[in-house]
Short mmCIF file of C-alpha atoms in Angstrom, two decimals:
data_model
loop_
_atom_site.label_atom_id
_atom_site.label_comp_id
_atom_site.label_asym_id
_atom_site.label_seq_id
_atom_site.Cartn_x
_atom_site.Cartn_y
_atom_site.Cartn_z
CA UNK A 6 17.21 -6.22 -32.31
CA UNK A 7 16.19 -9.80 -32.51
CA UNK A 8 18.44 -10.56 -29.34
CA UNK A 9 16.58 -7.93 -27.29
CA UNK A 10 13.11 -8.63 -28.26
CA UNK A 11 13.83 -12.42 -27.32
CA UNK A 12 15.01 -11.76 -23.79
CA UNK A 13 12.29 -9.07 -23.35
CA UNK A 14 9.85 -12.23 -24.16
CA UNK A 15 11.76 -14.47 -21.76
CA UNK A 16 11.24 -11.27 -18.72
CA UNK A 17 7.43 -11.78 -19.60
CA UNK A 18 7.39 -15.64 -20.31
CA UNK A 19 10.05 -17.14 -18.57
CA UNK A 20 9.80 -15.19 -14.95
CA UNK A 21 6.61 -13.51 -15.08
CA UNK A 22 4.00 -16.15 -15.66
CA UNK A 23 6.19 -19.08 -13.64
CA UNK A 24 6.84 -16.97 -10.54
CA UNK A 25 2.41 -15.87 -10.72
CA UNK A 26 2.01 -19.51 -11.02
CA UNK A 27 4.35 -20.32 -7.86
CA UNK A 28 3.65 -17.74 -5.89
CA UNK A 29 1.42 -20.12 -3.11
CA UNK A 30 5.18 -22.55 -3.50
CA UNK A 31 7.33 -20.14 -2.20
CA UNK A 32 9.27 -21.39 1.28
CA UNK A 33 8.67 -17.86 2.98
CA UNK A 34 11.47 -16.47 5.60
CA UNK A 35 8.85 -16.54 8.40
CA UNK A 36 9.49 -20.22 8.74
CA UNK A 37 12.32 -18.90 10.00
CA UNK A 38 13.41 -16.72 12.46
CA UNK A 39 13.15 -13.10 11.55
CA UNK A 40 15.11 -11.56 14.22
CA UNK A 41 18.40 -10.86 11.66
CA UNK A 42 16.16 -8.86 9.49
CA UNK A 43 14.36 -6.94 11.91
CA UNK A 44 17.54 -6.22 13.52
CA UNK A 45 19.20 -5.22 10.26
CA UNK A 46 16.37 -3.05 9.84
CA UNK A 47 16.99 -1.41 13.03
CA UNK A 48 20.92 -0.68 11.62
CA UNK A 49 19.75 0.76 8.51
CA UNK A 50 16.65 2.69 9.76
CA UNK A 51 19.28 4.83 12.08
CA UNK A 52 20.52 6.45 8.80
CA UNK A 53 16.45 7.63 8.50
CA UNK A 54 16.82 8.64 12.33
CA UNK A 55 20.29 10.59 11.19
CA UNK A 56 17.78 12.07 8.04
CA UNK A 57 15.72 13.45 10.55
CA UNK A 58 18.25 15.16 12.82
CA UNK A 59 19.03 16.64 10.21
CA UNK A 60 15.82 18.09 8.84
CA UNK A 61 14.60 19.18 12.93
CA UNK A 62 18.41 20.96 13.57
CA UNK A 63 17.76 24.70 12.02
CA UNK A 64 13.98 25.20 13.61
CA UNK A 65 14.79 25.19 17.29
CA UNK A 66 18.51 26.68 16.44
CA UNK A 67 17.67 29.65 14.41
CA UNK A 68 17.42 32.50 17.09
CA UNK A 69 20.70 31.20 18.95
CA UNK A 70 22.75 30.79 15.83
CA UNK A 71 22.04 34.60 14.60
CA UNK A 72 22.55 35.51 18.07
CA UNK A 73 25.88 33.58 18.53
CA UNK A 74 27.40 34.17 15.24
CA UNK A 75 25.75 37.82 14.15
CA UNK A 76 24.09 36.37 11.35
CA UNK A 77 21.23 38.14 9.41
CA UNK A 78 18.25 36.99 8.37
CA UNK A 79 19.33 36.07 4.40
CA UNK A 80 22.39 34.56 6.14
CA UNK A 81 20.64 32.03 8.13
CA UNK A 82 17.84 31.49 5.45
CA UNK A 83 20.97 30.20 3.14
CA UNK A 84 22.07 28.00 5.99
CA UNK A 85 18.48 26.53 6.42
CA UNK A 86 17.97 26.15 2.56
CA UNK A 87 21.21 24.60 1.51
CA UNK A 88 20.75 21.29 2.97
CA UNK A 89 18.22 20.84 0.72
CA UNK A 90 20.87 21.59 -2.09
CA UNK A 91 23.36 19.37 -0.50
CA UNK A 92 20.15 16.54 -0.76
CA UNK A 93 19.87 17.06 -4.45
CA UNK A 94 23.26 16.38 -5.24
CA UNK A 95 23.23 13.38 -2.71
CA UNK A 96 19.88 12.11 -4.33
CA UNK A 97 22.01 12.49 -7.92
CA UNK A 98 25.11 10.09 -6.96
CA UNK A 99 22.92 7.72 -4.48
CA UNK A 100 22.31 5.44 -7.04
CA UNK A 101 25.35 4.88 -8.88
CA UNK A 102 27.32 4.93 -5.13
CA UNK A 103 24.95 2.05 -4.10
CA UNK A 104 25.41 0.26 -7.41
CA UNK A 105 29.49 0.30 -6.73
CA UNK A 106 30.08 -0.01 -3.18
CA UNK A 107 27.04 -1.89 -2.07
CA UNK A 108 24.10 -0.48 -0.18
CA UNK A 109 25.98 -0.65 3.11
CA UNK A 110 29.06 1.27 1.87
CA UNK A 111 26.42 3.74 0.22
CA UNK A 112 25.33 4.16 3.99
CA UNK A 113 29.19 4.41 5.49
CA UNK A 114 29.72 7.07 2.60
CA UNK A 115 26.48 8.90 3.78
CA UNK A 116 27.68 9.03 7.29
CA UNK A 117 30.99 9.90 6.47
CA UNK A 118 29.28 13.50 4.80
CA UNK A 119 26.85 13.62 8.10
CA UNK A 120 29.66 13.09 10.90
CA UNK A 121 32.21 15.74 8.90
CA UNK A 122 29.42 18.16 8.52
CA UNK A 123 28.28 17.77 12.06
CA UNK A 124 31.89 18.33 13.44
CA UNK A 125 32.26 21.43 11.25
CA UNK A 126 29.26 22.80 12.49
CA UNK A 127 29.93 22.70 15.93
CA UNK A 128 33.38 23.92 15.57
CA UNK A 129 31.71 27.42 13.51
CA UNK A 130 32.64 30.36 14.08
CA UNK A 131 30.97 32.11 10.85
CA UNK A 132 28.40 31.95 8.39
CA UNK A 133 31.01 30.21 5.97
CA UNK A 134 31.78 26.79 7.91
CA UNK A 135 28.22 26.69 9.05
CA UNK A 136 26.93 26.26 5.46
CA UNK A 137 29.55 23.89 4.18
CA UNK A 138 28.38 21.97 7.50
CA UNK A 139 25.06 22.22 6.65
CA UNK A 140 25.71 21.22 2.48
CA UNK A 141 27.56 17.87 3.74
CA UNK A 142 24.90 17.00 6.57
CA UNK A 143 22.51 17.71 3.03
CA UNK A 144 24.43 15.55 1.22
CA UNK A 145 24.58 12.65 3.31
CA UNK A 146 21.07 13.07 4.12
CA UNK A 147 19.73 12.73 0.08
CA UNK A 148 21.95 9.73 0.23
CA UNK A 149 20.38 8.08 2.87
CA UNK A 150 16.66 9.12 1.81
CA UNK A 151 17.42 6.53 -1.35
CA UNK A 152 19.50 3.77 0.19
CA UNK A 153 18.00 3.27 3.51
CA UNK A 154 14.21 2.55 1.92
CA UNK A 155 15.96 0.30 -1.10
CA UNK A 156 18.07 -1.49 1.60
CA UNK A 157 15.31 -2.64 3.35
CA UNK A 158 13.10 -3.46 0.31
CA UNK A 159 15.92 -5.74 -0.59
CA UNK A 160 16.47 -7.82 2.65
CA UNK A 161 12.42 -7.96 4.01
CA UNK A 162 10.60 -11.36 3.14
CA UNK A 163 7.40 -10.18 1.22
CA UNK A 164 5.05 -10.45 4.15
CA UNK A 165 7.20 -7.80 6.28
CA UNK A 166 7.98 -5.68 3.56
CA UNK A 167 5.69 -3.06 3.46
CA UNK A 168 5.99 -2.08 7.52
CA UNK A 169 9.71 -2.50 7.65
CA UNK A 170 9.87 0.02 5.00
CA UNK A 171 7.26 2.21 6.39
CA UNK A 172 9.86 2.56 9.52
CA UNK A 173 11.80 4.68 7.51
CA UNK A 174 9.37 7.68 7.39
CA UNK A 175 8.35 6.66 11.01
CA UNK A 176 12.27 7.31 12.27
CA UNK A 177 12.37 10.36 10.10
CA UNK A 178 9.03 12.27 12.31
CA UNK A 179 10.64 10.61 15.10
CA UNK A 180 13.70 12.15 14.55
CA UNK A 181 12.26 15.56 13.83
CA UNK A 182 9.89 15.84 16.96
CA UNK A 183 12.72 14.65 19.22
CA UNK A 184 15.12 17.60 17.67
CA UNK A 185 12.23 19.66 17.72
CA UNK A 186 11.99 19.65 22.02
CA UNK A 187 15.47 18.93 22.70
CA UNK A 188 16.93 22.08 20.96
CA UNK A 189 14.65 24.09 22.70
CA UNK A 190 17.34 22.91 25.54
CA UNK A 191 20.21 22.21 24.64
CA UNK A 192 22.57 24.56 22.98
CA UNK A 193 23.11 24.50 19.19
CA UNK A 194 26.24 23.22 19.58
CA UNK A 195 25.65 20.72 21.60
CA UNK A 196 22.59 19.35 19.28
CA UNK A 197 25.07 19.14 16.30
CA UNK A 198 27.34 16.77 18.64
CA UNK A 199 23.46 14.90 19.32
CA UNK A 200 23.54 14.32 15.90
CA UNK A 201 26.55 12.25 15.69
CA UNK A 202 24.98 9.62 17.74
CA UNK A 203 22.87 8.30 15.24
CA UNK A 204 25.92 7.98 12.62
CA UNK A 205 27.71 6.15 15.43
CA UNK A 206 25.01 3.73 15.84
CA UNK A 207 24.66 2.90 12.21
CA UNK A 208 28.60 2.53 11.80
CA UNK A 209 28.53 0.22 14.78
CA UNK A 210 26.09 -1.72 13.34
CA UNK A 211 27.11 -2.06 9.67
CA UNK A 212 29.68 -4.49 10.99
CA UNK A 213 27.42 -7.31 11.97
CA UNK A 214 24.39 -7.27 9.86
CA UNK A 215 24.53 -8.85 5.63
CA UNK A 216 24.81 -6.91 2.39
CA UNK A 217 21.88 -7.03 0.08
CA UNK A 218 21.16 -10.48 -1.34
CA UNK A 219 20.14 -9.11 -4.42
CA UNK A 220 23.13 -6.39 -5.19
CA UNK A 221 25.26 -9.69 -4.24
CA UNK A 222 23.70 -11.35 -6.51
CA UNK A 223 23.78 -8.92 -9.35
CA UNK A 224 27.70 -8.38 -8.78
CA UNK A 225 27.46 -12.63 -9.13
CA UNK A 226 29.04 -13.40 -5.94
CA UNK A 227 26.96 -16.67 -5.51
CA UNK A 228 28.13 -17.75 -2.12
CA UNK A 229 27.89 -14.71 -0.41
CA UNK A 230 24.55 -13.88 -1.89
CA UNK A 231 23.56 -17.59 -0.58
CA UNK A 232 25.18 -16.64 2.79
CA UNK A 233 23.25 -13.06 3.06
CA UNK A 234 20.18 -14.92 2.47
CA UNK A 235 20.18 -17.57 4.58
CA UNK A 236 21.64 -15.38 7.58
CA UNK A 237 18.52 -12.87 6.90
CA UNK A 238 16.03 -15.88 6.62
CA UNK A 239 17.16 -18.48 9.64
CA UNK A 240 20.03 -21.00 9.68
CA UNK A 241 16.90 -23.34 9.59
CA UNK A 242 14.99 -21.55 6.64
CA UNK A 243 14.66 -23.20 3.22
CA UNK A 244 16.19 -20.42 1.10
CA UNK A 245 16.77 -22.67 -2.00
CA UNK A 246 13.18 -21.41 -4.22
CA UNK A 247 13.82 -18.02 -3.03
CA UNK A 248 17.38 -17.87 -4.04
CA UNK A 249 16.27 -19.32 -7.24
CA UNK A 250 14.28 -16.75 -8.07
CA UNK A 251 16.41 -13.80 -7.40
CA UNK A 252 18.95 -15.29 -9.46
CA UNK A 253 16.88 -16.34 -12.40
CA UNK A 254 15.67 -12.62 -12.12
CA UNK A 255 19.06 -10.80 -11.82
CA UNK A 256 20.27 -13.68 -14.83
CA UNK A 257 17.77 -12.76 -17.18
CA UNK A 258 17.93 -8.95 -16.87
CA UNK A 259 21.52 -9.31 -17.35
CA UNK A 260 21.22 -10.58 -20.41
CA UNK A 261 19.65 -6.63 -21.74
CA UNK A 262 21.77 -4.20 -22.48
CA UNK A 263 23.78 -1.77 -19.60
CA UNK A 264 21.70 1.07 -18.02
CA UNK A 265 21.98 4.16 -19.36
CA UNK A 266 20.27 7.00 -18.72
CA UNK A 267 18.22 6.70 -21.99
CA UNK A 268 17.29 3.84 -20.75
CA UNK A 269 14.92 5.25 -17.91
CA UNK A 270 12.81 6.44 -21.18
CA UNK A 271 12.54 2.31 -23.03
CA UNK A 272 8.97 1.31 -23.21
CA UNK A 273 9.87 -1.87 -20.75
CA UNK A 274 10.53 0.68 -18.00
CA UNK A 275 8.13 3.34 -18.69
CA UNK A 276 5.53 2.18 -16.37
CA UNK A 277 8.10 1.84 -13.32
CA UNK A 278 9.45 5.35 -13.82
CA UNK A 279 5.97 6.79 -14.31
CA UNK A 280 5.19 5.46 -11.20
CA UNK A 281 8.41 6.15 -8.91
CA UNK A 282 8.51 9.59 -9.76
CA UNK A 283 4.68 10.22 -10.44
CA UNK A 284 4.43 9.23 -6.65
CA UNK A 285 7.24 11.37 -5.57
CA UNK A 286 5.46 14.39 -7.44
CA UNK A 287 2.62 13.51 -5.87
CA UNK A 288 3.98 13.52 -2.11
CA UNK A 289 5.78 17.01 -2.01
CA UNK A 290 3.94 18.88 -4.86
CA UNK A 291 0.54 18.58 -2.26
CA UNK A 292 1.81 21.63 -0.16
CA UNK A 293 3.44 19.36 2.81
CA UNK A 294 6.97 21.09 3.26
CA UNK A 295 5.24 23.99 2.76
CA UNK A 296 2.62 23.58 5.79
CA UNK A 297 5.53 21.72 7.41
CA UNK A 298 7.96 24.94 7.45
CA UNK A 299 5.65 27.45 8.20
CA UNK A 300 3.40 25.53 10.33
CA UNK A 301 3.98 28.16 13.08
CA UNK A 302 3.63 30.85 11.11
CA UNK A 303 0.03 29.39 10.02
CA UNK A 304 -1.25 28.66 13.60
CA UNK A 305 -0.25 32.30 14.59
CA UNK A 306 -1.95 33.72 11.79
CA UNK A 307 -4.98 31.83 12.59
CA UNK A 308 -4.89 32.73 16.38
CA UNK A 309 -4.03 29.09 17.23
CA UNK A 310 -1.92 28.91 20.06
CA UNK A 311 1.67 28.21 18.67
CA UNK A 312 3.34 25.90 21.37
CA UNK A 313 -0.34 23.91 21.34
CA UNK A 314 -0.34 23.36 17.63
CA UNK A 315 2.99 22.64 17.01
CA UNK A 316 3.57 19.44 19.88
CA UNK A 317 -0.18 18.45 18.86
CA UNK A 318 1.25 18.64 15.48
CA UNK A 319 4.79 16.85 16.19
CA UNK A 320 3.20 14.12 18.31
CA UNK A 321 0.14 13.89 16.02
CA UNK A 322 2.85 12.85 13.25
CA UNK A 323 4.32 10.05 15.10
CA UNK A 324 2.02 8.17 16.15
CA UNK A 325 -0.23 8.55 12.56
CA UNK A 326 3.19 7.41 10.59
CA UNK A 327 3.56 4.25 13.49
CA UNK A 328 -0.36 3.39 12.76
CA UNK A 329 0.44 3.40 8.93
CA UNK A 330 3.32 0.57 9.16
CA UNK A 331 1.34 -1.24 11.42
CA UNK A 332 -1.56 -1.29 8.63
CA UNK A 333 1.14 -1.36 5.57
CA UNK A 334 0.91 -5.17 5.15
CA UNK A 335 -2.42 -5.49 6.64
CA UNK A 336 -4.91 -2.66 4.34
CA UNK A 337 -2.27 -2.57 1.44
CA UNK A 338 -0.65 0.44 -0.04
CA UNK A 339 -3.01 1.39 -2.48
CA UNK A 340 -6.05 1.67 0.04
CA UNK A 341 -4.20 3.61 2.43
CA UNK A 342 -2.54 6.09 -0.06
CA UNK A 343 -6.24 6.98 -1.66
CA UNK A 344 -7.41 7.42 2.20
CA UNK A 345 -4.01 9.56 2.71
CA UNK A 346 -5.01 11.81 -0.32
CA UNK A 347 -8.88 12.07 0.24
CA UNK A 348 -7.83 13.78 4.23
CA UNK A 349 -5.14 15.88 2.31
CA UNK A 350 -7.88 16.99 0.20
CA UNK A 351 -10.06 17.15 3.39
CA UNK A 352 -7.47 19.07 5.41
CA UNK A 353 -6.57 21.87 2.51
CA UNK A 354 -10.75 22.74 2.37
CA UNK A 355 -10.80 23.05 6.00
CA UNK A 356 -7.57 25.61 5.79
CA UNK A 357 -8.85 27.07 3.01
CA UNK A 358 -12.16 28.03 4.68
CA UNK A 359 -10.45 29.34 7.25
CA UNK A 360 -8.72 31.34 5.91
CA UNK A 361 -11.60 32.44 3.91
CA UNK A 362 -13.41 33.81 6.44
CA UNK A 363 -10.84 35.28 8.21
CA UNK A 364 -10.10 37.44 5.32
CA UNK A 365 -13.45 38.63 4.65
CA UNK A 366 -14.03 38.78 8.69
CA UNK A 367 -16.93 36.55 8.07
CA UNK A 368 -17.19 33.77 11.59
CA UNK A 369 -13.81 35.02 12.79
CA UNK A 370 -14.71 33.02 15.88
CA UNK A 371 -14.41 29.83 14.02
CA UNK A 372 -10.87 30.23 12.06
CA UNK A 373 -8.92 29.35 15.08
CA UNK A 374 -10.71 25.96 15.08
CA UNK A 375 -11.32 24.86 11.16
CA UNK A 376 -7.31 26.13 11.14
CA UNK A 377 -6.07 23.58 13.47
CA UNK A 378 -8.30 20.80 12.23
CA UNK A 379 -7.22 21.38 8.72
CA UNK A 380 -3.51 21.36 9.95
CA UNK A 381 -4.35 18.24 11.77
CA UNK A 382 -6.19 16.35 9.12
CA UNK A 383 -3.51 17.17 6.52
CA UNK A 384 -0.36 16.28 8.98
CA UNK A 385 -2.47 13.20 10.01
CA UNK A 386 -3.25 11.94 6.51
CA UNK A 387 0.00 12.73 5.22
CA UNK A 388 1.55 10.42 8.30
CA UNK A 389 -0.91 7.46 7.47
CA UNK A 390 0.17 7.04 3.91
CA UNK A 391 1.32 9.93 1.49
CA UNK A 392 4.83 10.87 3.44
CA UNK A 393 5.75 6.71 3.32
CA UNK A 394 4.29 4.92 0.68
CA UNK A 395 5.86 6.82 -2.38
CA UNK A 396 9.30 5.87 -0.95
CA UNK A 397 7.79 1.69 -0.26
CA UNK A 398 6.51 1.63 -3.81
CA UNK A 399 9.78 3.24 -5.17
CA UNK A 400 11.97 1.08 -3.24
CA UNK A 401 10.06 -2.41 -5.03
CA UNK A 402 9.31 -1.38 -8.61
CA UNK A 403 12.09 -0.58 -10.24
CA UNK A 404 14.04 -3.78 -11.25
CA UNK A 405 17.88 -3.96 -10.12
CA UNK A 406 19.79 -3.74 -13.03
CA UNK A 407 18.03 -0.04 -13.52
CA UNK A 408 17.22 0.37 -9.59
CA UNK A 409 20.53 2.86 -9.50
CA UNK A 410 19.44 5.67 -12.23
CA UNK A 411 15.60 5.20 -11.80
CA UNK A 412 16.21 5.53 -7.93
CA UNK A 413 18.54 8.63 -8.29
CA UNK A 414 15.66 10.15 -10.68
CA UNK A 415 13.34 9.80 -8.53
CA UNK A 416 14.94 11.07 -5.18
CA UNK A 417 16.10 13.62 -6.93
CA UNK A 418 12.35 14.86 -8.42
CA UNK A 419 11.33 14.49 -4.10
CA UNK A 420 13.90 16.66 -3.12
CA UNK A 421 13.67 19.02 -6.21
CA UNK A 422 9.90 19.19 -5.43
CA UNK A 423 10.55 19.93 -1.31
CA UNK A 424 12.99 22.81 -2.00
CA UNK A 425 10.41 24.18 -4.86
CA UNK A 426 7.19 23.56 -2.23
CA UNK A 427 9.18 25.12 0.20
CA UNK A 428 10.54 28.30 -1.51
CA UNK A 429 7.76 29.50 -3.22
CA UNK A 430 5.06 29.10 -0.08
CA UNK A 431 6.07 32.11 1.05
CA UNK A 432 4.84 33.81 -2.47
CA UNK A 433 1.18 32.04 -2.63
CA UNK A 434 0.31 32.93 0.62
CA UNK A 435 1.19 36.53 0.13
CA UNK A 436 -1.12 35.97 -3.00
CA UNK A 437 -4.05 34.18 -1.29
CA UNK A 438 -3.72 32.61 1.83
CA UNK A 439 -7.24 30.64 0.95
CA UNK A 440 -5.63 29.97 -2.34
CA UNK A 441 -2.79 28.81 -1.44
CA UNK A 442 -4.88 25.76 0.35
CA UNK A 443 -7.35 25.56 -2.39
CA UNK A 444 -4.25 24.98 -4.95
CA UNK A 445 -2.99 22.51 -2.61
CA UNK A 446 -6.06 20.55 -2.61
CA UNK A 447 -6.52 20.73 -6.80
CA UNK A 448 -3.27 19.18 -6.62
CA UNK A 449 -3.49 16.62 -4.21
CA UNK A 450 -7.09 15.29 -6.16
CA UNK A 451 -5.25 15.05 -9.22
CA UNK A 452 -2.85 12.55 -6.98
CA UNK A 453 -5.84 10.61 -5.97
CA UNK A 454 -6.73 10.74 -9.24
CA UNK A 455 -3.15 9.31 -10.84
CA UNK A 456 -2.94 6.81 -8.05
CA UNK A 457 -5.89 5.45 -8.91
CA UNK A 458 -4.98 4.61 -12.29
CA UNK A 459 -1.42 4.34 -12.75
CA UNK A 460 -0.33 2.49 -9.10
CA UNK A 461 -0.40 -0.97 -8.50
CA UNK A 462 -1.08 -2.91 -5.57
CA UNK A 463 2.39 -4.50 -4.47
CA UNK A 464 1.63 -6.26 -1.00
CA UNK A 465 2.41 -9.85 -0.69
CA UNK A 466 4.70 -9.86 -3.79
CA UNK A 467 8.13 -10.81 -4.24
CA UNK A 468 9.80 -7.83 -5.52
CA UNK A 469 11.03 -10.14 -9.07
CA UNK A 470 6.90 -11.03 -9.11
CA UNK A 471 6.25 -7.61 -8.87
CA UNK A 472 8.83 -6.17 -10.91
CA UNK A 473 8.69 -8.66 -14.01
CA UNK A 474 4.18 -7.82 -13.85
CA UNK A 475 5.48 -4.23 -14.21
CA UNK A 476 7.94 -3.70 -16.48
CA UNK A 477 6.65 -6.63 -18.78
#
């Protein structure tokens, strides 16, 4: 007991008030030359590209698939729902995976499960194959929504952190919008082989681009963590006060006892957890992969031109989520999240006024109109802030030697809470279609609400700074 309170008091005294102190010290990597991380980035943000091919296949697929293969309507519903299964389980062994084999062989085991799962569904002949297709593209996709975000947290000097990270979600829309119009195309067959391409990219590029400084350094392989650093900074960078501090981190939370899963519930890390998963409640519990699914079924109902809403909505979504990580390390997270809830807010009155009136045929002229704008101002907001930060903050705050477990947890609460948003859309709009929005927007307050008061700023930190503040 006496052991663990003394190394808890050297986390707050002996790295958290130093490394405050030292912070204007710090040799930054943009004396260097950046290009090795942003091209590392550009490896690892393929598996968020892959994520997305993934999420866009069964939209523009459904009617040839059933028409190919005879399948009914349940049949293909289980095909479209089980990769969000597949995620769950994926988001449950990212972690630990990452923890053993690194966070590039986390991403060679992800595409391992995507390229098998594409191959089998191209090769289909029956509702059978196509599912366990569609479970392993799943699975390799809940990897990658952990590791690719954490990955890129690790590697980014502070300064860059925030936007590098923010491409994730920006590949992901990208990914999604580009499926979206090319499947309308192609054949469904020949998308799944589309999908491979990604995988094939990130493979490629996994060969000449460094591990993780940081998991080096918490397996204690000194040179190559030294090595990884230095290649990521500049062969002319000064890595040594840097280095120091990710070591004197990763020494000193050594020195507390293994990760368990108990642990996730210890005082020290309460505020982290809160926080990871608190965000990740707050990001899918606001309606968006319900509006997201049925976004075409909500335009129609509205009279709103389907093909007009949904590219407005697709490109809309892009370039929002590219104007957020342009802004990430510029307006800060917290400022843009609270201006990402407030238009979620916004954009669930509109929908639910529209939908008002159109079921008490009160100013039927204007639900068309307030419909789309709603739609518009909630895909928009979302874009700017609430579908990226939550995975930014999550990716810095939890410190490594519980970044596995606390990770997993919280993927897995994102893509519990997406399935759960998802399925039971369907049932509150039957209910209320106005309530349904008006729910949504209760909800995404109370997020503005929590953000306010439980989420830190974390821009221009080093993730030990920020970590050690935290979890003091």
């Amino acid at each position: 007991m006496v052991i663990k309170e003394d190394v808890e008091d050297c986390v707050q005294k002996g790295i958290r008030e130093p490394l405050l102190e030292q912070d204007h010290q710090l040799v930054h990597a943009s004396k260097g030359h950046p290009w090795m991380v942003y091209f590392t980035t550009f490896v690892a943000v393929c598996g968020s590209y892959e994520f997305g091919t993934c999420v866009g296949y069964s939209s523009p697929t459904q009617n040839a698939i059933r028409k190919d293969l005879d399948l009914s309507l349940a049949e293909y519903s289980l095909f479209g729902s089980i990769l969000t299964f597949g995620a769950m389980i994926g988001a449950i062994t990212s972690g630990p995976i990452a923890d053993f084999v690194g966070r590039k062989g986390a991403m060679r085991v992800s595409s391992a499960f995507c390229v098998a799962g594409w191959l089998v569904l191209y090769f289909s002949e029956g509702p059978v194959p196509l599912d366990i297709g569609r479970l392993a593209t799943g699975y390799g996709m809940g990897v990658f929504s952990y590791v690719v975000p954490v990955f890129i947290a690790e590697i980014a000097p502070k300064e860059l952190r925030g936007t590098l990270t923010t491409l994730n979600q920006f590949m992901i829309v990208s990914a999604v919008s580009v499926s979206f119009i090319i499947g309308n195309v192609l054949s469904w067959r020949a998308l799944a082989l589309i999908g491979l391409i990604p995988t094939a990219v990130l493979l490629l590029g996994l060969f000449f681009i460094p591990e993780s400084p940081r998991w080096l350094a918490k397996r204690g392989r000194q040179k190559d963590f030294e090595a990884a650093l230095q290649i990521l900074r500049g062969k002319d960078a000064n890595i040594s006060e840097e280095a120091e501090e990710i070591q004197d981190y990763v020494t000193t939370l050594e020195r507390l006892p293994k990760s368990r899963l108990l642990e996730l519930f210890d005082r020290r890390y309460l505020r982290s957890v809160t926080i990871g998963i608190g965000l990740m409640v707050c990001q899918q519990f606001g309606g968006i992969n319900g509006i997201c699914f049925y976004a075409s079924s909500i335009f129609e109902l509205a009279g709103v031109s389907v093909t007009t809403g949904t590219i407005t909505y697709a490109c809309l979504q892009v370039v929002v989520t590219g104007l957020g990580a342009a802004l990430m390390d510029k307006a800060g997270r917290k400022p843009l999240i609270l201006i990402s809830g407030s238009g979620l807010v916004t954009g669930c009155i509109f929908g639910a006024v529209a939908f008002y009136l159109k079921d008490h045929e009160v100013g039927v002229a204007a639900v068309p109109a307030l419909a789309i704008t709603g739609i518009l101002v909630y895909i928009g907001s979302f874009s700017i802030g609430m579908g990226a930060i939550p995975w930014v903050i999550m990716s810095e705050i939890f410190p490594i030697n519980i970044k596995g477990l606390a990770g997993s947890a919280a993927t897995l609460t994102n893509w519990f809470g997406a399935w759960l948003c998802s399925y039971t859309f369907n049932f509150l709009f039957n209910w209320s279609s106005y309530g349904t929005f008006i729910l949504y927007a209760a909800i995404n307050a109370l997020a503005i609400l929590f953000i306010t008061v439980a989420v830190p700023e974390t821009k221009g930190k080093s993730l030990e700074q920020l970590q050690a503040a935290i979890n003091a």
